[in-house]
PDB file of C-alpha atoms and ligand atoms in Angstrom:
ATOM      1  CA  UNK A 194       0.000   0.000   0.000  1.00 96.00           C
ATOM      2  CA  UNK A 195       1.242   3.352  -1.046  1.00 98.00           C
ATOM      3  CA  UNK A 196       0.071   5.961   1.294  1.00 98.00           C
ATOM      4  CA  UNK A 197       0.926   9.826   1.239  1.00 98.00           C
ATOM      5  CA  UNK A 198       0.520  11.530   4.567  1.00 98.00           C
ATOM      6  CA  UNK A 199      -0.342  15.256   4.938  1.00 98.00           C
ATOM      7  CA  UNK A 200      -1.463  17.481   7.892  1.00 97.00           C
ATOM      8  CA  UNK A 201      -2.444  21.524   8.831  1.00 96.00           C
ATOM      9  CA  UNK A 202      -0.547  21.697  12.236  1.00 96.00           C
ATOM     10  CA  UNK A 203       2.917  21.308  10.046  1.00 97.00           C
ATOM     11  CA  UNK A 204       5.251  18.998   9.431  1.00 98.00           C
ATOM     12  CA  UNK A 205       7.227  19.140  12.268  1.00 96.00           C
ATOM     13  CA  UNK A 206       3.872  18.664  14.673  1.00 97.00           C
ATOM     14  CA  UNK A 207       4.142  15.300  16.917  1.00 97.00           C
ATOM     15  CA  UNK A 208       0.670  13.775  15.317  1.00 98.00           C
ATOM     16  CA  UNK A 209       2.170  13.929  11.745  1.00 98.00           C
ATOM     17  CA  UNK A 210       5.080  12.076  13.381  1.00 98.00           C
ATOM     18  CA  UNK A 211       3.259   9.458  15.180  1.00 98.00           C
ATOM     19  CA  UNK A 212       1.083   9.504  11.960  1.00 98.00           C
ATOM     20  CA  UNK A 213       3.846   8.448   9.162  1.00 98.00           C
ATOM     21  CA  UNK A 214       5.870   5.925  11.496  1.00 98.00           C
ATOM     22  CA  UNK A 215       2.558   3.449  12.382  1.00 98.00           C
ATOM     23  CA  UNK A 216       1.586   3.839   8.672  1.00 98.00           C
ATOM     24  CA  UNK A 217       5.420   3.501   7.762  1.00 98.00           C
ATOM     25  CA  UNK A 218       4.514  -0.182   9.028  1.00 98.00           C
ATOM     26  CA  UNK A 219       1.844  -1.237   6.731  1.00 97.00           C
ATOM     27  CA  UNK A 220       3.303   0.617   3.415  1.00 97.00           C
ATOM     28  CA  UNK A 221       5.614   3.039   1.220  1.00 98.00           C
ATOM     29  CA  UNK A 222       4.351   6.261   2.913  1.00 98.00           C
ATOM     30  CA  UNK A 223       5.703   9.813   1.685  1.00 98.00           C
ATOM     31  CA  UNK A 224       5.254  12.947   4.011  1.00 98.00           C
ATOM     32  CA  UNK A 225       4.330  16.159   1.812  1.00 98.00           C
ATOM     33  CA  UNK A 226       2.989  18.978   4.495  1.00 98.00           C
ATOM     34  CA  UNK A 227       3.007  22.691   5.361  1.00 97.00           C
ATOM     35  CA  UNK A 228       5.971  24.091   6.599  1.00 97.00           C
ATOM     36  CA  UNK A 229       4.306  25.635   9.743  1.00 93.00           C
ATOM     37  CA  UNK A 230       1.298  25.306  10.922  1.00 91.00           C
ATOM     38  CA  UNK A 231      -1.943  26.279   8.823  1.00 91.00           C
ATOM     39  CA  UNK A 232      -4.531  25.040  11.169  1.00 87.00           C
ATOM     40  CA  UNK A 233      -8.251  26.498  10.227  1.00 82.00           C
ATOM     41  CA  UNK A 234      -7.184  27.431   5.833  1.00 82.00           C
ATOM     42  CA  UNK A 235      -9.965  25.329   4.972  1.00 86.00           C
ATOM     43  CA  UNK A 236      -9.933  24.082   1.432  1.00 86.00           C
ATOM     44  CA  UNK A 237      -7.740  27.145   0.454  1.00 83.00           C
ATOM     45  CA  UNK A 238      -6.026  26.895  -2.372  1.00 85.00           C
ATOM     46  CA  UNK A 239      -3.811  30.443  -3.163  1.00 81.00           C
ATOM     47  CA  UNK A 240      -3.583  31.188  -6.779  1.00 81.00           C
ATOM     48  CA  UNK A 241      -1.715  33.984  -6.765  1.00 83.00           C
ATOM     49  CA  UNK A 242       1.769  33.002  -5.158  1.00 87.00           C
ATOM     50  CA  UNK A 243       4.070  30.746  -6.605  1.00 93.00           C
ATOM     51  CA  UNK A 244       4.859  27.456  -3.935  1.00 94.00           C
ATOM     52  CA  UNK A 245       8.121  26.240  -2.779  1.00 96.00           C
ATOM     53  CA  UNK A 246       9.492  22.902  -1.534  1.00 97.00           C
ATOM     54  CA  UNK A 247      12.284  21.282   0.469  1.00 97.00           C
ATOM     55  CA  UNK A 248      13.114  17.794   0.411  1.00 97.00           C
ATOM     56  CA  UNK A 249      13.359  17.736   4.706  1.00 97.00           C
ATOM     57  CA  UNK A 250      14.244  13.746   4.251  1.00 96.00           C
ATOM     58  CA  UNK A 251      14.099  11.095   1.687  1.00 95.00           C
ATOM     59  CA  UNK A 252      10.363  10.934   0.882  1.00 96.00           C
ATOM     60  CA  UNK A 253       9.299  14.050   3.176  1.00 98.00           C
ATOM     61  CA  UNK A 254       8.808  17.133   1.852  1.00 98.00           C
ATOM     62  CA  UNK A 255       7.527  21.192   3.420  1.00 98.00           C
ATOM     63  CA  UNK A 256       5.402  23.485   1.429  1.00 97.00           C
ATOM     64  CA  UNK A 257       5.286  26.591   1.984  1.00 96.00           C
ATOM     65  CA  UNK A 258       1.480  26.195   0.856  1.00 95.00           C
ATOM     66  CA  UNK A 259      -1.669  25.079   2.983  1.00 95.00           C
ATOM     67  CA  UNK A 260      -2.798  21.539   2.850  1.00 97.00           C
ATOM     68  CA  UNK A 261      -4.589  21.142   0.060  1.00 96.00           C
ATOM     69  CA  UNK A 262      -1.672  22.292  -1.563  1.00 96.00           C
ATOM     70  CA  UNK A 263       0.474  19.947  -0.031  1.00 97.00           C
ATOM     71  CA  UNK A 264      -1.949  17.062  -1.346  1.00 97.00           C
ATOM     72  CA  UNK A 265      -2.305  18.476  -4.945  1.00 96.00           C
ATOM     73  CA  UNK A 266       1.815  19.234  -5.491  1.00 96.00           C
ATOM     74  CA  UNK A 267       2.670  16.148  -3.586  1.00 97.00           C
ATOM     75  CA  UNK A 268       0.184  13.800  -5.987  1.00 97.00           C
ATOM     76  CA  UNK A 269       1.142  16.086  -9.226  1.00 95.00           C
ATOM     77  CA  UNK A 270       4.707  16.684  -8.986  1.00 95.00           C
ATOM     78  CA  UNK A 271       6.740  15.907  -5.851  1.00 96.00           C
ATOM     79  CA  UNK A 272       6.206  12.075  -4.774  1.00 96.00           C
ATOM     80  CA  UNK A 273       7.513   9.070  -7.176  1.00 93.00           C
ATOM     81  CA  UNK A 274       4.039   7.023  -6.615  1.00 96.00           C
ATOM     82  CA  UNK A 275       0.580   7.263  -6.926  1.00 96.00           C
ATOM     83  CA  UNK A 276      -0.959   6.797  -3.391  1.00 98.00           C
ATOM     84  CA  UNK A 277      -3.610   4.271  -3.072  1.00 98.00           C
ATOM     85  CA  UNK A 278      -4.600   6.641  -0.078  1.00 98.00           C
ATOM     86  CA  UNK A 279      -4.289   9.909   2.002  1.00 98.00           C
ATOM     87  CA  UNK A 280      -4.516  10.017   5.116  1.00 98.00           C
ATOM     88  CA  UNK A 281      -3.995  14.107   7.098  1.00 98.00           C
ATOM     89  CA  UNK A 282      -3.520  14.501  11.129  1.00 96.00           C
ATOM     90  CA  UNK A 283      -3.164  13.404  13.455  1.00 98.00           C
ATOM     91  CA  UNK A 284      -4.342  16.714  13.937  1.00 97.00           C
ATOM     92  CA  UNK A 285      -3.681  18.553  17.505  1.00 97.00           C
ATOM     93  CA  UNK A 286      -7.304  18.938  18.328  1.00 96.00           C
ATOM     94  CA  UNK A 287     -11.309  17.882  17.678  1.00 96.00           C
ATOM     95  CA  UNK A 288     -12.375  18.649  14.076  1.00 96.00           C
ATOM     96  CA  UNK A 289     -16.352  17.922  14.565  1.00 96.00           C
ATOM     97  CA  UNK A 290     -19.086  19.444  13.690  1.00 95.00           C
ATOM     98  CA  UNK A 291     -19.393  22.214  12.031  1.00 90.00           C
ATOM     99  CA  UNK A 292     -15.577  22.783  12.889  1.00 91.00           C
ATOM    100  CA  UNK A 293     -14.936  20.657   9.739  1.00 93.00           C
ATOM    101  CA  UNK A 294     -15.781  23.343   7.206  1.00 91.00           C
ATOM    102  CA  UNK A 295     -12.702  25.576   8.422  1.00 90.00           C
ATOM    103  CA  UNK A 296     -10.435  22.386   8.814  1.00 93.00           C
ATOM    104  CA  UNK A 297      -7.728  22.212   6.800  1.00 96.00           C
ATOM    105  CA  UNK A 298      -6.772  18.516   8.159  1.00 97.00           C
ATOM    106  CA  UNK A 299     -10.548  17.612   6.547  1.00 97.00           C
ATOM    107  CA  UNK A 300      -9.558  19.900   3.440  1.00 97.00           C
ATOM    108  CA  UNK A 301      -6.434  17.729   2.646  1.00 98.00           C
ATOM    109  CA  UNK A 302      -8.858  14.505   1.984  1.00 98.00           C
ATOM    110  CA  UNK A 303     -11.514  16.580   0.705  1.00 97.00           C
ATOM    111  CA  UNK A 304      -8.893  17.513  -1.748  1.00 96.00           C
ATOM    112  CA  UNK A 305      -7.551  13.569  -2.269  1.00 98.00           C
ATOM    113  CA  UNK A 306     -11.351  12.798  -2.830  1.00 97.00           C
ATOM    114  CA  UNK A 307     -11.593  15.482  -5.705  1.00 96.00           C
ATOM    115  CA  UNK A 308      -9.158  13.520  -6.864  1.00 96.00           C
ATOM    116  CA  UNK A 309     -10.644  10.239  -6.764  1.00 97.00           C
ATOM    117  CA  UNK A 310      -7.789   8.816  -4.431  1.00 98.00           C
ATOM    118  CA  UNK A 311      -9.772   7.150  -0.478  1.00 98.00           C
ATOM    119  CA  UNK A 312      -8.525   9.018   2.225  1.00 98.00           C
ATOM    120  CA  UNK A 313      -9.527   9.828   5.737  1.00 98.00           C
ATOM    121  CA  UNK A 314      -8.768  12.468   8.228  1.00 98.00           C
ATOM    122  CA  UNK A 315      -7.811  11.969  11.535  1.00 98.00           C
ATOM    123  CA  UNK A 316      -7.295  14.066  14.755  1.00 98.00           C
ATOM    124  CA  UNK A 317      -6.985  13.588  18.849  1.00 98.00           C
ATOM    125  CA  UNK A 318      -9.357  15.553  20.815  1.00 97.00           C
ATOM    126  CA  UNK A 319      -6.744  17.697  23.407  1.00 94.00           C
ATOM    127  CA  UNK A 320      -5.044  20.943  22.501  1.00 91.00           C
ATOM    128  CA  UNK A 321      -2.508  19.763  24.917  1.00 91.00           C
ATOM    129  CA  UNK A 322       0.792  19.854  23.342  1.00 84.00           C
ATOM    130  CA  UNK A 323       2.634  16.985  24.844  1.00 91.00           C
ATOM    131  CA  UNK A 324      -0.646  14.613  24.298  1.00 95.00           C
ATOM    132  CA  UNK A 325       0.569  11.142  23.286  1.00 96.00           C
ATOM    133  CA  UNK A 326      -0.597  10.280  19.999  1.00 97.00           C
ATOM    134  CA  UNK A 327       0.523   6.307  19.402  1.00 96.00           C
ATOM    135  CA  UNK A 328      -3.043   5.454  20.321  1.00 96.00           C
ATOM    136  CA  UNK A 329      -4.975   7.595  18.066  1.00 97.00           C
ATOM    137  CA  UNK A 330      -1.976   6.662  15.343  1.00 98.00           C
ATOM    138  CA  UNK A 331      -2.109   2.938  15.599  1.00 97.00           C
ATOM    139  CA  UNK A 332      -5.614   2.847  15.191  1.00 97.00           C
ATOM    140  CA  UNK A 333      -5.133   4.889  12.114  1.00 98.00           C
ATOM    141  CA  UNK A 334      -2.775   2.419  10.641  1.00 98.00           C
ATOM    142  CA  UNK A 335      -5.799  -0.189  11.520  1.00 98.00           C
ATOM    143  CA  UNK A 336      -8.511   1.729   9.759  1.00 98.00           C
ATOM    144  CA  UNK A 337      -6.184   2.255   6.951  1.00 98.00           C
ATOM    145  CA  UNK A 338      -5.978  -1.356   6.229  1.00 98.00           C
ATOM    146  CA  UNK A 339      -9.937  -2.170   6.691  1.00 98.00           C
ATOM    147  CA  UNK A 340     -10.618   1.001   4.031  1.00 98.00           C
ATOM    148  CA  UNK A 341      -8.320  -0.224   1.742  1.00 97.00           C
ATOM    149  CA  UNK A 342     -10.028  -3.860   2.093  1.00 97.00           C
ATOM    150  CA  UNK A 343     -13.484  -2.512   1.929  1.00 97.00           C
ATOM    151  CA  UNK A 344     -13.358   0.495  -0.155  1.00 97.00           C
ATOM    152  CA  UNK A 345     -15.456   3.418  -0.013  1.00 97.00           C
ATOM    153  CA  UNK A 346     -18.595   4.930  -1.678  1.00 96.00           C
ATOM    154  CA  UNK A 347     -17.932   7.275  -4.209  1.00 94.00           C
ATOM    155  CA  UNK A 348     -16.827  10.961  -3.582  1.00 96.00           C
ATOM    156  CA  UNK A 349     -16.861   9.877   0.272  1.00 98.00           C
ATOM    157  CA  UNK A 350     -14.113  10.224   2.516  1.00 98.00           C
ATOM    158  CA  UNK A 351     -13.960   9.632   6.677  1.00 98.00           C
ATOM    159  CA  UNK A 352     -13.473  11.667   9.095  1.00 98.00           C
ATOM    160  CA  UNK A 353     -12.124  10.526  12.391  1.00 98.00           C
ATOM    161  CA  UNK A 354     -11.986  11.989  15.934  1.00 98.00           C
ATOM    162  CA  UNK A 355      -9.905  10.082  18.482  1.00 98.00           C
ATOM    163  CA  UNK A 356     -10.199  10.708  22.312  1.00 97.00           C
ATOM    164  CA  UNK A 357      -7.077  11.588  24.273  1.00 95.00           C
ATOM    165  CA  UNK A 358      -7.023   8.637  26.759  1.00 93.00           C
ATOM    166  CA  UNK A 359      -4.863   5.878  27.697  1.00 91.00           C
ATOM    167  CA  UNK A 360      -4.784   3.994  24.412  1.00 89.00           C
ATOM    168  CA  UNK A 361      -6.039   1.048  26.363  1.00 89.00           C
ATOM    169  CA  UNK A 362      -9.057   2.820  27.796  1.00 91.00           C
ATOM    170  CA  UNK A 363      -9.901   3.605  24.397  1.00 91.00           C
ATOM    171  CA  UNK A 364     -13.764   2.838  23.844  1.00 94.00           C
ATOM    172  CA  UNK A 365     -15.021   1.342  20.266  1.00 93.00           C
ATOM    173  CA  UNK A 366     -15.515   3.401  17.603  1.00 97.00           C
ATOM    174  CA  UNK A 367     -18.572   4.744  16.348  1.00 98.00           C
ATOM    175  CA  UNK A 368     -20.415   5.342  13.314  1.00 98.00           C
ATOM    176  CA  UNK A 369     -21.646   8.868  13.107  1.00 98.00           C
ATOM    177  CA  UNK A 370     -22.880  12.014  11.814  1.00 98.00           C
ATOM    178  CA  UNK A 371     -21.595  15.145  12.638  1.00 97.00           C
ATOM    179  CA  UNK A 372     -22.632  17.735  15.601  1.00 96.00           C
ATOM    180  CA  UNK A 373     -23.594  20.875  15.863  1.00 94.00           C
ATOM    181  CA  UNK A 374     -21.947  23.905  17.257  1.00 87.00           C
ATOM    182  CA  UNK A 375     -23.379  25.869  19.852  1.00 83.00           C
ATOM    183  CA  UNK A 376     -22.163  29.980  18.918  1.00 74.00           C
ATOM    184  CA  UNK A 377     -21.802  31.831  21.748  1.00 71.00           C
ATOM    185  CA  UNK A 378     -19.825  34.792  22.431  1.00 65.00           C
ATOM    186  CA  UNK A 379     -16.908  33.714  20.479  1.00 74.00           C
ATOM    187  CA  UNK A 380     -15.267  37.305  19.565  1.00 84.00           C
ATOM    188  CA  UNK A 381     -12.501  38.389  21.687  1.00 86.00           C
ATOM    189  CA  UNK A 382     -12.431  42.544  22.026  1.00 89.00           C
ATOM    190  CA  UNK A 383      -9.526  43.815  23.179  1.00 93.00           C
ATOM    191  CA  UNK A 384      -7.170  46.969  23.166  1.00 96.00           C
ATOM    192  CA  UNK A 385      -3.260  45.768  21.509  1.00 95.00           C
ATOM    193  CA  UNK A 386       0.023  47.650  23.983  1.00 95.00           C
ATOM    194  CA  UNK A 387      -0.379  50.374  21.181  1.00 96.00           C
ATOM    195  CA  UNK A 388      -3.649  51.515  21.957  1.00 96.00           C
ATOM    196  CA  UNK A 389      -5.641  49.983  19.131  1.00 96.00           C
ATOM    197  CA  UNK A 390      -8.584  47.540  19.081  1.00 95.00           C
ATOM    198  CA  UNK A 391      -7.954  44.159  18.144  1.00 93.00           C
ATOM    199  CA  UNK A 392     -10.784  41.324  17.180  1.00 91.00           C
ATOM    200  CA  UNK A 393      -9.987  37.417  17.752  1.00 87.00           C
ATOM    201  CA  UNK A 394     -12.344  34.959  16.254  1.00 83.00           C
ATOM    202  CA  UNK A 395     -13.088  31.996  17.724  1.00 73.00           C
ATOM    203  CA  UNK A 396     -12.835  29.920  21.107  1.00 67.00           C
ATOM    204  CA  UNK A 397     -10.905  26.558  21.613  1.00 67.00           C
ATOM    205  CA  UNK A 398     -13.821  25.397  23.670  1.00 75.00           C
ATOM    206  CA  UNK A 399     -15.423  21.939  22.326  1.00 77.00           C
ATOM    207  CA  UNK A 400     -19.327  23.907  22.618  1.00 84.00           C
ATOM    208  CA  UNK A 401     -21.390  21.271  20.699  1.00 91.00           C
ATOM    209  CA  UNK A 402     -25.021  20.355  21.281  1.00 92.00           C
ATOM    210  CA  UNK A 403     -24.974  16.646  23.254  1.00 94.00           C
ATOM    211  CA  UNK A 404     -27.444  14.919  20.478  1.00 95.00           C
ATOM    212  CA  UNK A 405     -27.142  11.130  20.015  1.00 96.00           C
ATOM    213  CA  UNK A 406     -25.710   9.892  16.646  1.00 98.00           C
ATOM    214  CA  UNK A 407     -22.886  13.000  16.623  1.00 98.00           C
ATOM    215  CA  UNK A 408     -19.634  13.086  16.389  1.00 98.00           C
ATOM    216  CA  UNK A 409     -19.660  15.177  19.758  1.00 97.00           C
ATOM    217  CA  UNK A 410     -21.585  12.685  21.972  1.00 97.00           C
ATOM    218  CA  UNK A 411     -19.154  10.239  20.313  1.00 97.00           C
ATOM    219  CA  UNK A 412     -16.013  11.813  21.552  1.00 97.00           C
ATOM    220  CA  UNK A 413     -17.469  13.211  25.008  1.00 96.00           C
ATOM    221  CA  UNK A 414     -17.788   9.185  26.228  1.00 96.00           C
ATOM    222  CA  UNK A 415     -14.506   7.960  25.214  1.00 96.00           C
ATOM    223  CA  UNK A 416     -15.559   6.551  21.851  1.00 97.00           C
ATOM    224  CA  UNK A 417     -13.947   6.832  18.750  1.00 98.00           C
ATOM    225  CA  UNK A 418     -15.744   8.866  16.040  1.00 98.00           C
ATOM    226  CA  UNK A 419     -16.001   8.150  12.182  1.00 98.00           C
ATOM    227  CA  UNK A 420     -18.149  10.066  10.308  1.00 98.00           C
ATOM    228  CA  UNK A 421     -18.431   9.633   6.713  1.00 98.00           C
ATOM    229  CA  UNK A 422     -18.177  12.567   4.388  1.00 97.00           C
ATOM    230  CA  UNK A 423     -19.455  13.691   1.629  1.00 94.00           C
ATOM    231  CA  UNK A 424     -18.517  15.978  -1.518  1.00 90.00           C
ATOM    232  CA  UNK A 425     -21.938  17.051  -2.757  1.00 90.00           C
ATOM    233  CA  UNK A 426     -23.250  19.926  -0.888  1.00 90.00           C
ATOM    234  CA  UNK A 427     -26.626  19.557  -2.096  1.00 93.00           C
ATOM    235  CA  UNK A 428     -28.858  19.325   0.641  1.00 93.00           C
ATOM    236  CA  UNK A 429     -31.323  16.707  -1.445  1.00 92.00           C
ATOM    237  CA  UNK A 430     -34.338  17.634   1.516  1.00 91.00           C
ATOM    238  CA  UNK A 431     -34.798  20.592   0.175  1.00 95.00           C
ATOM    239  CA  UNK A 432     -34.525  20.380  -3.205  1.00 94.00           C
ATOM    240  CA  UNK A 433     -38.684  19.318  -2.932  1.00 93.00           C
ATOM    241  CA  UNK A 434     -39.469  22.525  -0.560  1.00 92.00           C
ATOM    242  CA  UNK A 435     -37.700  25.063  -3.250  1.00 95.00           C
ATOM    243  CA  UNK A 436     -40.007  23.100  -6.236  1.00 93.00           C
ATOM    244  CA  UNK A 437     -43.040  25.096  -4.142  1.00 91.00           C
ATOM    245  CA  UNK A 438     -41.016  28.092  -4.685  1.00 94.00           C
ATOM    246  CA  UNK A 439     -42.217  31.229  -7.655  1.00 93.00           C
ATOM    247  CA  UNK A 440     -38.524  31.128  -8.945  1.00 91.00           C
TER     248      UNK A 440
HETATM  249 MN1   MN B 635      -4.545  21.762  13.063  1.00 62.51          MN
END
């Protein structure tokens, strides 16, 4: 199995690390990931700059480019295989929910699914930065395998949330469908040492709404999540209540 391993947290983050050496033990895996860390880009993909890469190590390579970048360049010019699957984490933090639509760990197999090549995302639910991620990687390295033997339905990738708990204590993992956010109060205002007012987005809290089925209720009882994803937008409920429409 030929494998190409990506992330958004850069290529020097520990899940990345852990990532590539369990993989390293069930196939040819190549590293091709951002430089520093591009957490949040999304499914960015710059037009504008050109993009420039080191060879770090035989087979591993930084991009001065987000992750989706990293997947296209690494597929289209910069690894000597064609992977029979991507896989992007383990990323330092939850990506559930609505969360998944600013992840660029999820972008990076969005993009290998655009390109018709299985993939899966996977990250470990604690922002703590010394978290031990040979759990959450050799269960990657087991899903790997079973996706590979089972295949998956078209234009669908998985995404995959592992708890941060003693890999033993480690409950099964669960099929499921992804959460919802609960936005509250998530702008920081604040006044910079010059005297100017500054804005920060966002909260690192895990807010979700505890509903049965999610990827949140998953996670929050020691299971691991896997929620299949899908490319097409189209939200096919609604397509009949927009027929009643005067359009
Ligand atoms: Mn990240």
């Amino acid at each position: 199995m030929k494998i190409l391993v990506t992330n958004d947290d850069g290529i020097h983050a520990p899940g990345i690390i852990a990532l590539a050496s369990a993989l390293a033990a069930i196939g040819e895996v190549a590293v091709v990931a951002p430089d520093r860390e591009r957490s949040a880009a999304s499914h960015a993909l710059p037009l504008h700059h050109p993009l420039r890469a080191e060879q770090v190590a035989p087979g591993r390579f930084a991009v001065d480019g987000t992750p989706t970048e990293c997947v296209n360049l690494g597929i289209h010019s910069l690894i000597d295989f064609h992977p029979d699957l991507v896989v992007s984490g383990i990323n330092r933090g939850a990506n559930i929910g609505d969360d998944v639509t600013y992840s660029g760990t999820v972008a990076a197999a969005t993009e290998a699914t655009l390109m018709g090549i299985p993939a899966f995302a996977v990250s470990l639910v604690t922002l703590d930065a010394a978290a031990d991620y040979s759990g959450a990687a050799a269960y990657a390295a087991r899903l790997a395998k079973e996706l590979i033997r089972n295949g998956l339905p078209r234009d669908t990738f998985l995404n995959v949330n592992v708890p941060a708990v003693d890999p033993q204590l480690l409950k099964s993992p669960l099929i499921t469908v992804q959460g919802k956010r609960r936005y509250e109060g998530t702008i920081v205002d604040n006044v910079d040492p010059r005297g100017r007012n500054y804005y920060w987005i966002g909260t690192a809290d895990l807010d979700f709404h505890d509903l049965d089925g999610t990827d949140y209720a998953a996670i929050k009882r020691g299971h691991i999540s896997i929620t299949p994803l899908h490319l097409d937008m189209t939200n096919h409920t609604a397509l009949s209540a927009l027929q009643s429409w005067t359009l």
